[in-house]
Amino acid sequence: MAAILDEAAERAAKGGIQVTTAQRHVNWEFAERVLDAVLPGSTAYNPDKMTGIPLEDWQPFDLEKRDADVIEDDFLSYCEDLEGPLIVVNSTSFYPDQGPYFVEASHLVDFVKAFDTRVRDYFMWADVIVVSPATGIVVIAQDHGCIVKVRGNAIMAKPRDAADQ
């Protein structure tokens, strides 16, 4: 486990986590096509390879001096208006046996809060990207202390409430 963490830290220190095709999880192609549809021209779950994110929209987001629960709660407050199925990418998504996570928006809080138990890694350890195809909203928190929320293209119908049916 320590070797995996060291490798991820080394990749992150080099300016982003890169995925090699030999070890890509099968869900990456689909997740990248969704990202490109939401933010046209985006080629990877790496803020440097994503389009439609104005530089002036980034806000400070401390990941070092606050309690982990406070950081998660703050991040989740940016995600409150997301709907439908979400694509969630964090540092563990780049492990060959993980890949991007698919989470229903109504379960995102539970997913984040139980992440360290299920995956044995801290959810906000490095960059985190959440894409909502139903709303077109993308939330990105970077491990160097910035966060942004942008609205791209909504590419799927919003889920209907059970009461509407």
XYZ file of C-alpha atoms in Angstrom:
165
model
C 0.000 0.000 0.000
C 2.828 2.400 0.835
C 4.359 1.807 -2.614
C 1.057 2.720 -4.282
C 0.789 5.910 -2.234
C 4.405 6.836 -3.021
C 3.796 6.272 -6.735
C 0.606 8.372 -6.699
C 2.382 11.160 -4.798
C 5.235 11.122 -7.312
C 2.807 11.322 -10.253
C 0.827 14.121 -8.615
C 4.037 16.062 -7.916
C 4.906 15.917 -11.613
C 1.851 17.996 -12.499
C -1.019 15.581 -12.625
C -1.717 11.922 -12.510
C -1.228 10.211 -15.839
C -2.863 6.966 -16.882
C -1.038 4.474 -19.049
C -3.067 2.567 -21.585
C -1.631 -0.741 -20.394
C -3.277 -0.319 -16.992
C -6.410 1.700 -17.852
C -9.606 0.619 -16.176
C -12.370 -0.330 -18.617
C -14.616 2.575 -17.503
C -12.212 5.344 -18.559
C -13.282 5.547 -22.201
C -16.941 6.034 -21.277
C -16.122 8.550 -18.532
C -13.920 10.572 -20.899
C -16.631 10.627 -23.599
C -19.115 11.963 -21.047
C -16.626 14.608 -19.891
C -16.043 15.699 -23.513
C -19.797 15.998 -24.074
C -20.259 18.079 -20.911
C -17.137 20.221 -21.460
C -16.438 19.931 -25.231
C -12.767 19.613 -26.047
C -11.849 18.069 -22.698
C -9.616 15.056 -23.193
C -8.903 13.724 -19.689
C -9.818 13.968 -16.021
C -6.952 16.379 -15.484
C -7.730 20.111 -15.103
C -4.928 20.910 -17.568
C -6.743 18.848 -20.218
C -10.227 20.194 -19.524
C -11.794 23.100 -21.391
C -14.392 25.678 -20.414
C -12.922 26.516 -17.014
C -12.227 30.252 -16.719
C -9.063 30.940 -14.741
C -10.805 33.669 -12.729
C -13.456 31.206 -11.469
C -10.992 29.252 -9.307
C -11.358 29.899 -5.574
C -9.011 29.094 -2.645
C -9.750 25.723 -1.049
C -7.442 24.697 1.792
C -6.740 20.976 1.918
C -3.962 21.039 4.511
C -4.828 23.118 7.566
C -8.401 21.972 8.141
C -9.893 18.824 9.603
C -10.655 16.115 7.022
C -14.399 16.133 7.825
C -14.539 19.912 7.414
C -12.802 19.656 4.040
C -15.206 16.958 2.859
C -18.227 18.931 4.077
C -16.986 22.058 2.314
C -16.420 20.101 -0.907
C -19.863 18.497 -0.657
C -21.452 21.953 -0.296
C -20.258 22.659 -3.859
C -22.060 19.495 -5.001
C -25.466 20.134 -3.431
C -27.214 20.997 -6.717
C -25.862 18.025 -8.677
C -28.463 15.554 -9.866
C -28.642 12.089 -11.349
C -25.739 9.751 -11.903
C -22.328 11.310 -11.281
C -18.851 10.440 -12.449
C -16.447 10.866 -9.538
C -12.695 10.799 -10.026
C -10.051 11.087 -7.321
C -6.503 9.811 -6.864
C -7.614 6.213 -6.362
C -9.475 6.235 -9.680
C -6.098 5.951 -11.379
C -5.238 2.672 -9.682
C -5.576 -0.127 -12.272
C -8.206 -1.938 -10.203
C -10.391 1.131 -9.551
C -11.236 3.559 -12.363
C -13.819 6.330 -12.252
C -16.639 5.887 -9.768
C -20.314 6.130 -10.723
C -22.489 7.431 -7.903
C -26.092 8.626 -7.745
C -26.095 12.267 -6.588
C -28.429 11.489 -3.703
C -25.780 9.068 -2.358
C -22.710 11.284 -2.819
C -22.474 12.291 0.849
C -22.548 8.641 1.959
C -20.015 7.711 -0.730
C -17.563 10.424 0.371
C -17.984 9.850 4.109
C -17.523 6.063 3.840
C -14.767 6.251 1.215
C -11.851 5.688 3.601
C -13.540 2.545 4.936
C -14.431 1.105 1.526
C -11.321 2.034 -0.421
C -8.855 2.506 2.472
C -7.783 5.917 1.231
C -8.813 9.478 2.031
C -11.303 10.808 -0.547
C -9.765 14.301 -0.809
C -6.115 13.153 -0.828
C -5.413 14.726 -4.250
C -7.446 16.252 -7.094
C -11.163 15.397 -7.081
C -13.448 15.851 -10.091
C -17.212 15.310 -10.094
C -19.223 15.482 -13.328
C -23.030 15.650 -13.389
C -24.225 14.832 -16.928
C -27.817 15.712 -15.937
C -26.994 19.264 -14.860
C -23.798 19.837 -16.840
C -22.060 20.923 -13.636
C -18.439 19.968 -13.024
C -16.775 20.469 -9.620
C -12.986 20.278 -9.404
C -10.901 20.510 -6.225
C -7.160 20.578 -6.791
C -4.727 19.347 -4.191
C -2.733 22.567 -4.396
C -5.623 24.439 -2.789
C -8.146 25.591 -5.405
C -11.720 24.690 -6.284
C -13.984 25.558 -9.189
C -17.545 24.820 -10.189
C -18.474 25.293 -13.839
C -21.560 24.630 -15.890
C -21.105 22.870 -19.198
C -23.661 21.014 -21.286
C -26.392 18.980 -19.635
C -26.353 15.855 -21.777
C -29.045 13.722 -20.213
C -32.524 14.212 -18.845
C -32.706 15.040 -15.171
C -34.008 12.148 -13.122
C -37.683 12.335 -12.278
C -38.720 12.336 -8.678
C -40.671 9.233 -7.666
C -43.556 11.544 -6.678
C -43.741 12.828 -10.275
C -44.389 9.375 -11.702
